[in-house]
PDB file of N, CA, C and O in Angstrom:
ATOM      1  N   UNK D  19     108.628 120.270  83.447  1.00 55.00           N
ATOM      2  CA  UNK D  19     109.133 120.035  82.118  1.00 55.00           C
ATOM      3  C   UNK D  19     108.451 118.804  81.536  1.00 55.00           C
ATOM      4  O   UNK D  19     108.368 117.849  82.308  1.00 55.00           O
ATOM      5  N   UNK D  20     107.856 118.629  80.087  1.00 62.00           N
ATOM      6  CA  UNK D  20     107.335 117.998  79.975  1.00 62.00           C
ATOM      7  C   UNK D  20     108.161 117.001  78.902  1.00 62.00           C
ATOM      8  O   UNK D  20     108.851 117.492  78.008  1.00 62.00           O
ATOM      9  N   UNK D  21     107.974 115.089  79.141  1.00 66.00           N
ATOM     10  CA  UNK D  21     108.346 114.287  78.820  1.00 66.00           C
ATOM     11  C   UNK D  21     107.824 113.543  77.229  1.00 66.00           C
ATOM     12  O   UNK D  21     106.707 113.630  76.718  1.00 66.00           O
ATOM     13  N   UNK D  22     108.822 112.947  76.791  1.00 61.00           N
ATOM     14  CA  UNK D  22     108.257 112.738  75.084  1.00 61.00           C
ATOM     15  C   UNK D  22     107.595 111.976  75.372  1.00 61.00           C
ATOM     16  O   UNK D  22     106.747 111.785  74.501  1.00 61.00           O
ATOM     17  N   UNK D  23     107.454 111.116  76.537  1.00 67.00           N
ATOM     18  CA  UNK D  23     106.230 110.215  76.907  1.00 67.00           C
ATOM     19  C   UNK D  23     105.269 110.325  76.741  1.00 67.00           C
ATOM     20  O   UNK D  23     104.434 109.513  76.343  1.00 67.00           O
ATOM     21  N   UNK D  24     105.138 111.989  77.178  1.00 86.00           N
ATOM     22  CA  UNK D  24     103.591 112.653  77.530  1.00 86.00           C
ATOM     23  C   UNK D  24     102.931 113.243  76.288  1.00 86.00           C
ATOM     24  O   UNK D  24     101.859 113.842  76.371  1.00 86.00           O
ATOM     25  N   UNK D  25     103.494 113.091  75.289  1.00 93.00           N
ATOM     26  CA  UNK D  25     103.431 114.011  74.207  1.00 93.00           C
ATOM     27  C   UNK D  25     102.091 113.070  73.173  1.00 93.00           C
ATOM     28  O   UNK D  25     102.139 111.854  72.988  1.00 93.00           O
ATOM     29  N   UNK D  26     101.005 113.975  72.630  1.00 95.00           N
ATOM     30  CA  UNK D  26     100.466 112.750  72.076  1.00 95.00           C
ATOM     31  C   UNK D  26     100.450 112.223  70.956  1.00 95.00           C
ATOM     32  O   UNK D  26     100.687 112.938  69.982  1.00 95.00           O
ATOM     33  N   UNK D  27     100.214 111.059  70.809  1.00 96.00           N
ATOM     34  CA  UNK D  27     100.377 110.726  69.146  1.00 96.00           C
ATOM     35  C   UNK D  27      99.222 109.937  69.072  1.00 96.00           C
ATOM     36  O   UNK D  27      98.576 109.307  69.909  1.00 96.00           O
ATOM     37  N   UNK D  28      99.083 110.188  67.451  1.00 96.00           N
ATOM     38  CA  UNK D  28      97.689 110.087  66.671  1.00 96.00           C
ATOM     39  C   UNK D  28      98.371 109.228  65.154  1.00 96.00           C
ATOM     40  O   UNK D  28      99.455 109.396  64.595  1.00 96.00           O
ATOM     41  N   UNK D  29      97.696 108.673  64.959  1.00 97.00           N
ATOM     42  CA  UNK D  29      97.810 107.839  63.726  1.00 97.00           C
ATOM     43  C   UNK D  29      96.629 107.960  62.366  1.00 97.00           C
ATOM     44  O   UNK D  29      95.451 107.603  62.372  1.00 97.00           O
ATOM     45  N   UNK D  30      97.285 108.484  61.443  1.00 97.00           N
ATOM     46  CA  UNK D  30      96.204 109.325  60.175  1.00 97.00           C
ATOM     47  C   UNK D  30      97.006 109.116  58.780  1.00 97.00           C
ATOM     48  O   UNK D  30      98.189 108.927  58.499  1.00 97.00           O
ATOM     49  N   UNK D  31      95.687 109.250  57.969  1.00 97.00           N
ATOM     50  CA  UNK D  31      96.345 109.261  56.754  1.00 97.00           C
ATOM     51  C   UNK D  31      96.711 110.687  55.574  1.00 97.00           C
ATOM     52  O   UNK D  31      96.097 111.748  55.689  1.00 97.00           O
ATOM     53  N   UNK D  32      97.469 110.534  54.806  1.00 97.00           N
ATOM     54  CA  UNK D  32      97.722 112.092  54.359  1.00 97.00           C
ATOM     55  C   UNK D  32      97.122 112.227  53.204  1.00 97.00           C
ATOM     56  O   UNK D  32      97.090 111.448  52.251  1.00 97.00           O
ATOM     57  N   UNK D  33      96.503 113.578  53.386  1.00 97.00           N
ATOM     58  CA  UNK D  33      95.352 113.977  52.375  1.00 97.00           C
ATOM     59  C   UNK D  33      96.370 115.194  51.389  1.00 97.00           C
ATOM     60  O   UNK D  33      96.385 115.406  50.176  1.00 97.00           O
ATOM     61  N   UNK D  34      96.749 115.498  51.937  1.00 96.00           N
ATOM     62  CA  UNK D  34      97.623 116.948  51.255  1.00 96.00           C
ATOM     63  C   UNK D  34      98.873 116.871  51.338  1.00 96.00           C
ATOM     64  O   UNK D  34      99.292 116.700  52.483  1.00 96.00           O
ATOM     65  N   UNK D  35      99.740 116.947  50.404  1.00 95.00           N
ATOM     66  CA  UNK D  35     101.573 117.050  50.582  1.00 95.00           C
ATOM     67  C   UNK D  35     101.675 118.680  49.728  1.00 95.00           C
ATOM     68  O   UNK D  35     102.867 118.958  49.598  1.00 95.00           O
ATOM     69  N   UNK D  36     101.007 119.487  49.295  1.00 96.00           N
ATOM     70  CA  UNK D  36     101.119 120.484  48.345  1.00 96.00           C
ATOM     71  C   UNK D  36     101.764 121.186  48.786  1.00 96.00           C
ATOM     72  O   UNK D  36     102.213 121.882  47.875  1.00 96.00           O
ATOM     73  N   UNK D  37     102.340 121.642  50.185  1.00 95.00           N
ATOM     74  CA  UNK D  37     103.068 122.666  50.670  1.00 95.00           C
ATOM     75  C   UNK D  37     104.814 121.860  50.733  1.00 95.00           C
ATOM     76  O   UNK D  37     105.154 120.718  50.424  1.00 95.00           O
ATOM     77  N   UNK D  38     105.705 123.141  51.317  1.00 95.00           N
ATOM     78  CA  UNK D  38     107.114 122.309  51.165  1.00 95.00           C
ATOM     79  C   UNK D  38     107.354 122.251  53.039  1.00 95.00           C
ATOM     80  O   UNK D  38     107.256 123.155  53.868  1.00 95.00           O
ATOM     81  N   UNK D  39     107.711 120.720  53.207  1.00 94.00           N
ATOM     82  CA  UNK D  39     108.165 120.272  54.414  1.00 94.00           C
ATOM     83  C   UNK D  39     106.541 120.216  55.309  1.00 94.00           C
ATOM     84  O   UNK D  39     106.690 119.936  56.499  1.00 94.00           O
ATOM     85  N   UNK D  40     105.499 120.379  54.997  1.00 96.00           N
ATOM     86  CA  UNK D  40     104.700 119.984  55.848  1.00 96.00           C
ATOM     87  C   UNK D  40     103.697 119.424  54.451  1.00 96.00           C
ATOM     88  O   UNK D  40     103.735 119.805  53.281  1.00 96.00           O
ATOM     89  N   UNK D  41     102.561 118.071  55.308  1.00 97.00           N
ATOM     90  CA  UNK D  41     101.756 117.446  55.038  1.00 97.00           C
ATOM     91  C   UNK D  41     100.457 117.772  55.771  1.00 97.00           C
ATOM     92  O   UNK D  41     100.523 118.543  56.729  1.00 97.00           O
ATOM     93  N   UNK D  42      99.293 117.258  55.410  1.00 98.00           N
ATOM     94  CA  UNK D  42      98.362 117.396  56.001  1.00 98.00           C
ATOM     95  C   UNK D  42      97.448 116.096  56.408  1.00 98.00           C
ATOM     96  O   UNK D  42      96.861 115.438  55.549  1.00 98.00           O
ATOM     97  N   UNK D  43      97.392 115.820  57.691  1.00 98.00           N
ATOM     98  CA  UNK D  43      97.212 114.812  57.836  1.00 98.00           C
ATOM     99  C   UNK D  43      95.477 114.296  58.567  1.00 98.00           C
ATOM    100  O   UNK D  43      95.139 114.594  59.713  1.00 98.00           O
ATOM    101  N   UNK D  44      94.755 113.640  57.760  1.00 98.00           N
ATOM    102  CA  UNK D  44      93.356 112.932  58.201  1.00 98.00           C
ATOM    103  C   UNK D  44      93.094 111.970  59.075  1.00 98.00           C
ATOM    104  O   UNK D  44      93.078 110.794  58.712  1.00 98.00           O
ATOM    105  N   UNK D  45      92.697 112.569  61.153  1.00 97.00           N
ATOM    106  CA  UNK D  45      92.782 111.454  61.900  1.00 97.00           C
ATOM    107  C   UNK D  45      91.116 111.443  61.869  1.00 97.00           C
ATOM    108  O   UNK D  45      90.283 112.341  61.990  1.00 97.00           O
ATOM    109  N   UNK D  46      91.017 109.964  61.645  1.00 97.00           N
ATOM    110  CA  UNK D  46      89.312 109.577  62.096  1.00 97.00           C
ATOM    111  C   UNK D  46      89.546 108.722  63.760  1.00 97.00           C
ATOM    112  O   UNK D  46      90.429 107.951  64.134  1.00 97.00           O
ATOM    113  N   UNK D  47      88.627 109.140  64.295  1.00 96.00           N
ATOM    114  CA  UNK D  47      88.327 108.774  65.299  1.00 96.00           C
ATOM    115  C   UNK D  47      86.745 108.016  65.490  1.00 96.00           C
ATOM    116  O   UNK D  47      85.882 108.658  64.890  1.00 96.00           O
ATOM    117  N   UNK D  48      86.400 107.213  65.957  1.00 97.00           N
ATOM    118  CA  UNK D  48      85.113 106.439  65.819  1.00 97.00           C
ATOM    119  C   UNK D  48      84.536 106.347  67.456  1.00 97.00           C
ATOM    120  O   UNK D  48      85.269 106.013  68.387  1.00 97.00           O
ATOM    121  N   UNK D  49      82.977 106.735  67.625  1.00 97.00           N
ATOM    122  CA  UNK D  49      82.950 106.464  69.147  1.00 97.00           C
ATOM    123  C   UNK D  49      81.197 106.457  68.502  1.00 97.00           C
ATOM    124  O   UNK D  49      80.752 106.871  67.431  1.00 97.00           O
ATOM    125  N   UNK D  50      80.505 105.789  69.697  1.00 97.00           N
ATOM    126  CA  UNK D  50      79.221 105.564  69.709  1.00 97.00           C
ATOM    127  C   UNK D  50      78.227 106.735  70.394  1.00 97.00           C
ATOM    128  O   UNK D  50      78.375 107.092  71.563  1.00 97.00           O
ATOM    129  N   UNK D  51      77.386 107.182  69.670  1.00 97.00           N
ATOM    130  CA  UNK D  51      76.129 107.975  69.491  1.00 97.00           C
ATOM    131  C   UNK D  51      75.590 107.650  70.979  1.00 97.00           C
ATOM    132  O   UNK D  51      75.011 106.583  71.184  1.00 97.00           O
ATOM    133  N   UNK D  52      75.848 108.866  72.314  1.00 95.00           N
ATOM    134  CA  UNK D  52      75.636 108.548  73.262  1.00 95.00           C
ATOM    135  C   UNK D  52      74.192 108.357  73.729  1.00 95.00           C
ATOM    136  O   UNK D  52      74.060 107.841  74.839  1.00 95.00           O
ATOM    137  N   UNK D  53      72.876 108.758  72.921  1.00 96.00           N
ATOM    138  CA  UNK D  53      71.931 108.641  73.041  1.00 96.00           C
ATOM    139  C   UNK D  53      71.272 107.139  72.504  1.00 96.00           C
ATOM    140  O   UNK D  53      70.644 106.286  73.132  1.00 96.00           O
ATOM    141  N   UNK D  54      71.770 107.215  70.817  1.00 96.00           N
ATOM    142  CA  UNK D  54      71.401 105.903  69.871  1.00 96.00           C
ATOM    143  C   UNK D  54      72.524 104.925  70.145  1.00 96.00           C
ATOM    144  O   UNK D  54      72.256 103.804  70.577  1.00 96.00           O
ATOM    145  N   UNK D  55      73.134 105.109  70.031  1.00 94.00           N
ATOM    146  CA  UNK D  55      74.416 103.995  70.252  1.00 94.00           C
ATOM    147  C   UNK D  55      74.700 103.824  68.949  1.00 94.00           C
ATOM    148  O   UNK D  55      75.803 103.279  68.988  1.00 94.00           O
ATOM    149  N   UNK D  56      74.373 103.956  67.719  1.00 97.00           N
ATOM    150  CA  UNK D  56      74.889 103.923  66.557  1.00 97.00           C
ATOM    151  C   UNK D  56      76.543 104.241  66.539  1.00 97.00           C
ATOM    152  O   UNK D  56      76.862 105.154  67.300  1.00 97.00           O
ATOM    153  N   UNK D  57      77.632 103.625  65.787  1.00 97.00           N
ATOM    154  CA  UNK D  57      78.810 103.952  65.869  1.00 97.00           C
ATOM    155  C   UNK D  57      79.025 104.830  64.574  1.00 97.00           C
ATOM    156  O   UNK D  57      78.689 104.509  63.435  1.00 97.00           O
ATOM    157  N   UNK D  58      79.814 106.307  65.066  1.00 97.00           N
ATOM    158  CA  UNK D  58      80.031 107.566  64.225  1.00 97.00           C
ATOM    159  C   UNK D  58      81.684 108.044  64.178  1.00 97.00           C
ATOM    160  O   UNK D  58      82.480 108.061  65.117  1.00 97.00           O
ATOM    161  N   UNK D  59      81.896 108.406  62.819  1.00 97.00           N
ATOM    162  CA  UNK D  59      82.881 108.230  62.269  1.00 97.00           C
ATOM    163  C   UNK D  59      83.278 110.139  62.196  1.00 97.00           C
ATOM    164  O   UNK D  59      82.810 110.945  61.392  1.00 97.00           O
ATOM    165  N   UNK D  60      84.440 110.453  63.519  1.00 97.00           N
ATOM    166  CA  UNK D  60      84.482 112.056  63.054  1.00 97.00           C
ATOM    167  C   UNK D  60      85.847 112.220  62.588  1.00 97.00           C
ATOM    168  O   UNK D  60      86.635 111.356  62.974  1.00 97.00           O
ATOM    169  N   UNK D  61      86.228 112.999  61.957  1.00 98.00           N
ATOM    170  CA  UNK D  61      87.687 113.163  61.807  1.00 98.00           C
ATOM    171  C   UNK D  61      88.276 114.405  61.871  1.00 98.00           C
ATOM    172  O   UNK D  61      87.452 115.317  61.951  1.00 98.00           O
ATOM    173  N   UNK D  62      89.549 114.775  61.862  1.00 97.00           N
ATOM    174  CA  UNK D  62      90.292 116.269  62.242  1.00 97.00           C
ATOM    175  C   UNK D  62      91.744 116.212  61.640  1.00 97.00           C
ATOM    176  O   UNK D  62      92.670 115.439  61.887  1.00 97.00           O
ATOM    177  N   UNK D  63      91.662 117.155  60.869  1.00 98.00           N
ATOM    178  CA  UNK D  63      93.020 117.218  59.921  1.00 98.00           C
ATOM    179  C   UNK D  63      94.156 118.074  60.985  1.00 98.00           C
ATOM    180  O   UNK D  63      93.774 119.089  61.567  1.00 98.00           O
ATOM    181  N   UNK D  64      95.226 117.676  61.117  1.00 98.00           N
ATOM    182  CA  UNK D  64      96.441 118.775  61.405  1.00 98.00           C
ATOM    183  C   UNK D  64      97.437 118.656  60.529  1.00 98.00           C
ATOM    184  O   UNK D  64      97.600 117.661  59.824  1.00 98.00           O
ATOM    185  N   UNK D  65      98.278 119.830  60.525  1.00 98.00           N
ATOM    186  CA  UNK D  65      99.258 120.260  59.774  1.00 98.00           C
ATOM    187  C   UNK D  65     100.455 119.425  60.319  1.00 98.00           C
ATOM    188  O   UNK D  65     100.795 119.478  61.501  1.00 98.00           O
ATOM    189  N   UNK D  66     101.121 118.591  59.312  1.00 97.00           N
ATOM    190  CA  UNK D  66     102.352 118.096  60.213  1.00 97.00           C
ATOM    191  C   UNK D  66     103.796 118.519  59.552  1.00 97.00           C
ATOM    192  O   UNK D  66     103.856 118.821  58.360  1.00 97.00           O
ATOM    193  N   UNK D  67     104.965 118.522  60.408  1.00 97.00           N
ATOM    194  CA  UNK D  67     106.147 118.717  59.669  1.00 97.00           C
ATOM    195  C   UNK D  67     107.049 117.465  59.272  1.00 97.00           C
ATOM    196  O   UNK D  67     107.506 116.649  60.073  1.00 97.00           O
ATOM    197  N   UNK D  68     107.173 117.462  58.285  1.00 96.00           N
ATOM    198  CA  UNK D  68     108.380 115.855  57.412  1.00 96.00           C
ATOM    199  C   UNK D  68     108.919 116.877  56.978  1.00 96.00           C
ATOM    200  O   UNK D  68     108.505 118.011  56.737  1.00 96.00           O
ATOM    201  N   UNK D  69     110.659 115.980  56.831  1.00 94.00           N
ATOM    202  CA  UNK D  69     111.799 116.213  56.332  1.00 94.00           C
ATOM    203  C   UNK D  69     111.780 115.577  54.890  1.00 94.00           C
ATOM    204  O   UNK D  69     112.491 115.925  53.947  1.00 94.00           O
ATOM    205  N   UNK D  70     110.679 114.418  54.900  1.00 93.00           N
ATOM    206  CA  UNK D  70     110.961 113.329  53.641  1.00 93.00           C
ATOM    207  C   UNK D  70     109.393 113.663  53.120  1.00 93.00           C
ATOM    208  O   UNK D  70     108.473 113.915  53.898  1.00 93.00           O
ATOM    209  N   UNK D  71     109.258 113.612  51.558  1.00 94.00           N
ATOM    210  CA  UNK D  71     108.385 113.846  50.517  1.00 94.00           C
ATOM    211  C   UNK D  71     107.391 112.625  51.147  1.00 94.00           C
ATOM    212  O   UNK D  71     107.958 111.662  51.662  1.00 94.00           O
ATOM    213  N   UNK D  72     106.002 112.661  51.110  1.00 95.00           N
ATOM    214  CA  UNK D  72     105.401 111.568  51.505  1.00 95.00           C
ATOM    215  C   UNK D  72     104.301 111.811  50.336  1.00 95.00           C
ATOM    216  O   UNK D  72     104.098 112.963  49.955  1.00 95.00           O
ATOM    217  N   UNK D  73     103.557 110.663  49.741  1.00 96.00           N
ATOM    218  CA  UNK D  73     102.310 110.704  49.124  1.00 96.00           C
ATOM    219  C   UNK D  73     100.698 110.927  49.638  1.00 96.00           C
ATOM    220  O   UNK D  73     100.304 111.032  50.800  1.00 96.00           O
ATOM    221  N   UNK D  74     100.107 110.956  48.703  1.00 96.00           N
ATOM    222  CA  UNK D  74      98.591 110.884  49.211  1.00 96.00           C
ATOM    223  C   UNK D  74      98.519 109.958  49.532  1.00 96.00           C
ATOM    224  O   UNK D  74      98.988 109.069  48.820  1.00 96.00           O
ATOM    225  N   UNK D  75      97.792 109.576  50.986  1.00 95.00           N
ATOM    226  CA  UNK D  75      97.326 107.886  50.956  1.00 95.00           C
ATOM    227  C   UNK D  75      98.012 107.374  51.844  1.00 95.00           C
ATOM    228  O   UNK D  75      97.345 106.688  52.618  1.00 95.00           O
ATOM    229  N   UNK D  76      99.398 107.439  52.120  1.00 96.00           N
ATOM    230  CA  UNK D  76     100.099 106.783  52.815  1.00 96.00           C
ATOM    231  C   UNK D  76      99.888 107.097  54.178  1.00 96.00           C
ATOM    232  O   UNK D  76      99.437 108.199  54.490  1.00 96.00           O
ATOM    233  N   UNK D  77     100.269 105.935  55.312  1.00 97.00           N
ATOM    234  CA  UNK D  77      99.175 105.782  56.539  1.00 97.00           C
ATOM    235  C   UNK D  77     100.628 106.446  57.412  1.00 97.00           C
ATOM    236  O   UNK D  77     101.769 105.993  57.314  1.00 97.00           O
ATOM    237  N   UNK D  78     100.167 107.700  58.311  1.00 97.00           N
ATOM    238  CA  UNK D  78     101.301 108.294  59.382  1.00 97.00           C
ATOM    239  C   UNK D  78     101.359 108.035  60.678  1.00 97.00           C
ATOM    240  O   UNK D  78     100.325 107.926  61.337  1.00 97.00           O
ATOM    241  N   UNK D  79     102.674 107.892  61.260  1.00 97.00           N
ATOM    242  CA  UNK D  79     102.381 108.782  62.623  1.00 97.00           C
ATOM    243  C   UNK D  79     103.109 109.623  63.170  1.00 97.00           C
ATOM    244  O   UNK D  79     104.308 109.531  63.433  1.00 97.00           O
ATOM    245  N   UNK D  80     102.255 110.632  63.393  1.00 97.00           N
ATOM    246  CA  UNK D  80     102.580 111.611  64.486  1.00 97.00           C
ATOM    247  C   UNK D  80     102.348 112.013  65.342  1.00 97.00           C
ATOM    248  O   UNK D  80     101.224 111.632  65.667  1.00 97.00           O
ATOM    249  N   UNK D  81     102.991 112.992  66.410  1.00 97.00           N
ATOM    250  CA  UNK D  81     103.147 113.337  67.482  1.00 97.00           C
ATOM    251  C   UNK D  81     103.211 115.328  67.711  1.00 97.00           C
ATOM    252  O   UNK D  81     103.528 116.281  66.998  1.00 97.00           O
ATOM    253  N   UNK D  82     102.866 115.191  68.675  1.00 97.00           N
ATOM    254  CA  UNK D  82     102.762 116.509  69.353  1.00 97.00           C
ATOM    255  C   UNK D  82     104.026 116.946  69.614  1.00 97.00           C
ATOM    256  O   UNK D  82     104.913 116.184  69.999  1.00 97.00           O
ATOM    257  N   UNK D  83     104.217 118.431  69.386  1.00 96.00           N
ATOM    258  CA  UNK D  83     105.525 118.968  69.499  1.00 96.00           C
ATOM    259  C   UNK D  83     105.065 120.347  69.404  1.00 96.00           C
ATOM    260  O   UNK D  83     103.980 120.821  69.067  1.00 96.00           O
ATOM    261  N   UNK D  84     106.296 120.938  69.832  1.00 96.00           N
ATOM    262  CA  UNK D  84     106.112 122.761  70.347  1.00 96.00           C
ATOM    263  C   UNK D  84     105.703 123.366  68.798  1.00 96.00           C
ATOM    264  O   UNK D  84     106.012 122.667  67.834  1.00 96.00           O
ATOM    265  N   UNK D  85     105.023 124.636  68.571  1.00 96.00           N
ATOM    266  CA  UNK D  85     104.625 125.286  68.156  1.00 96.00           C
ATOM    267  C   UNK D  85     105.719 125.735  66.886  1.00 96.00           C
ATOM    268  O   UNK D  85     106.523 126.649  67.070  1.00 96.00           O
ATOM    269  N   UNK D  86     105.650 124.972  65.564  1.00 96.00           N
ATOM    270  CA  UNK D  86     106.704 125.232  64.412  1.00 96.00           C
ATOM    271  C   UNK D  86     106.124 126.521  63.548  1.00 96.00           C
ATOM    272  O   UNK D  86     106.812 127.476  63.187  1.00 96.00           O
ATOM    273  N   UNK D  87     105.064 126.388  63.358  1.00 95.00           N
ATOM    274  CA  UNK D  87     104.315 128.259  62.495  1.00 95.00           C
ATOM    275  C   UNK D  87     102.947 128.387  63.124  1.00 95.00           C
ATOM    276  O   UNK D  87     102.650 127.904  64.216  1.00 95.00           O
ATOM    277  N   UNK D  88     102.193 129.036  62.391  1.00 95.00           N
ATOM    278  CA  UNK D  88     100.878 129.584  62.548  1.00 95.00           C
ATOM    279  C   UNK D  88     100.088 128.353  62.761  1.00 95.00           C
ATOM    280  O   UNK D  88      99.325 128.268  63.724  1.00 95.00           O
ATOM    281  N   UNK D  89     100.264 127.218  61.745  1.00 95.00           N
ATOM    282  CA  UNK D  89      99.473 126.338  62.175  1.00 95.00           C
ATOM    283  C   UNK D  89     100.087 125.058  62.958  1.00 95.00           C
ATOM    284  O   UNK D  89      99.706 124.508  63.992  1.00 95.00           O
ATOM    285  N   UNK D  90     101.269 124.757  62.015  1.00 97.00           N
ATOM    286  CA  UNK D  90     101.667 123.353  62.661  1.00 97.00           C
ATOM    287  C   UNK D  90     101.891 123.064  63.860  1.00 97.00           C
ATOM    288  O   UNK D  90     102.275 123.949  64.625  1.00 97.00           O
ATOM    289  N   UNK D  91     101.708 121.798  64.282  1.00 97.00           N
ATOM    290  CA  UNK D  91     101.944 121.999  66.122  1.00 97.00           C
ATOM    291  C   UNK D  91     102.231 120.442  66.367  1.00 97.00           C
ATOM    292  O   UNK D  91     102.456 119.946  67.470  1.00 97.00           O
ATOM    293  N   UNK D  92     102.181 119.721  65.077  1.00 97.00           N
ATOM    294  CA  UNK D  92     102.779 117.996  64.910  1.00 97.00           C
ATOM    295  C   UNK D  92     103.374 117.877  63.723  1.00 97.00           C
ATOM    296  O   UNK D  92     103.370 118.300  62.566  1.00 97.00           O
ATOM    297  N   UNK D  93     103.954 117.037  64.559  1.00 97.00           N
ATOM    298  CA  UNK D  93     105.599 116.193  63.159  1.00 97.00           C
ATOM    299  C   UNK D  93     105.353 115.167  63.041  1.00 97.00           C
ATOM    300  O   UNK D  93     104.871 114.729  64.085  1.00 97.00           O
ATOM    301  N   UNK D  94     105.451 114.080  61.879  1.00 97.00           N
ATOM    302  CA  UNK D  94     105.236 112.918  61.164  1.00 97.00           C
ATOM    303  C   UNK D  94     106.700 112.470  62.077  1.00 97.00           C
ATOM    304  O   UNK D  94     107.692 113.195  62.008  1.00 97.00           O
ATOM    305  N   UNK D  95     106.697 111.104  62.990  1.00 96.00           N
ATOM    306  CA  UNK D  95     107.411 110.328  63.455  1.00 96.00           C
ATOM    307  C   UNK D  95     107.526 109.277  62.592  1.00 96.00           C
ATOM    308  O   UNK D  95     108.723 109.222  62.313  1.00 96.00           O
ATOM    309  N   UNK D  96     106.840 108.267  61.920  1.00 95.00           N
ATOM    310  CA  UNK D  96     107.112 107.168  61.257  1.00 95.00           C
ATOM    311  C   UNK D  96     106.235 107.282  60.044  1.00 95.00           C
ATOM    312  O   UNK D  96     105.365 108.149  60.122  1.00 95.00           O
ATOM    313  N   UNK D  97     106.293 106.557  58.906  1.00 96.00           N
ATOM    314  CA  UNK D  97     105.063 106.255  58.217  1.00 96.00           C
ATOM    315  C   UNK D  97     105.055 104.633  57.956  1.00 96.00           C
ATOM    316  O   UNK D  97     105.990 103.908  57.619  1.00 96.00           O
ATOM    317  N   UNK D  98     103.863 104.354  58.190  1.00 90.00           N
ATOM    318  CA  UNK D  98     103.408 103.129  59.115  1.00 90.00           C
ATOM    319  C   UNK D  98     103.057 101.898  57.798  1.00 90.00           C
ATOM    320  O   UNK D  98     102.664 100.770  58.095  1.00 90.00           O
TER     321      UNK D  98
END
């Protein structure tokens, strides 16, 4: 059985509120060009679920949680 410990969380900002009860949320992640070493900037949107209206812009976090529809698969825990 798995623990809320284990569960992961990611910290992003929200690009999309247009749907009702879910947001869409922009995590960048940054790591260095294993050949050049140049530092590169990738990012990955997921679908999250809020109870509360949130804006564009505003900085989230969320966490991993069981399977709510087709896409969502994280819920907004705080906004930061």
């Amino acid at each position: 059985m798995k623990n809320n410990s284990e569960r992961k969380i990611r910290f992003g900002q929200v690009v999309s509120n247009k749907m009702d009860k879910t947001v869409v949320v922009r995590v960048d992640r940054t790591f260095a060009h294993p050949q050049f070493g140049k530092v590169i900037t990738r990012f990955k949107k997921y679908y999250a679920h809020t109870e509360e209206k949130l804006e564009v812009g505003q900085k989230v976090k969320i966490s991993e949680t069981r399977p709510l529809s087709k896409l969502k698969r994280w819920r907004v825990v705080e906004v930061v």
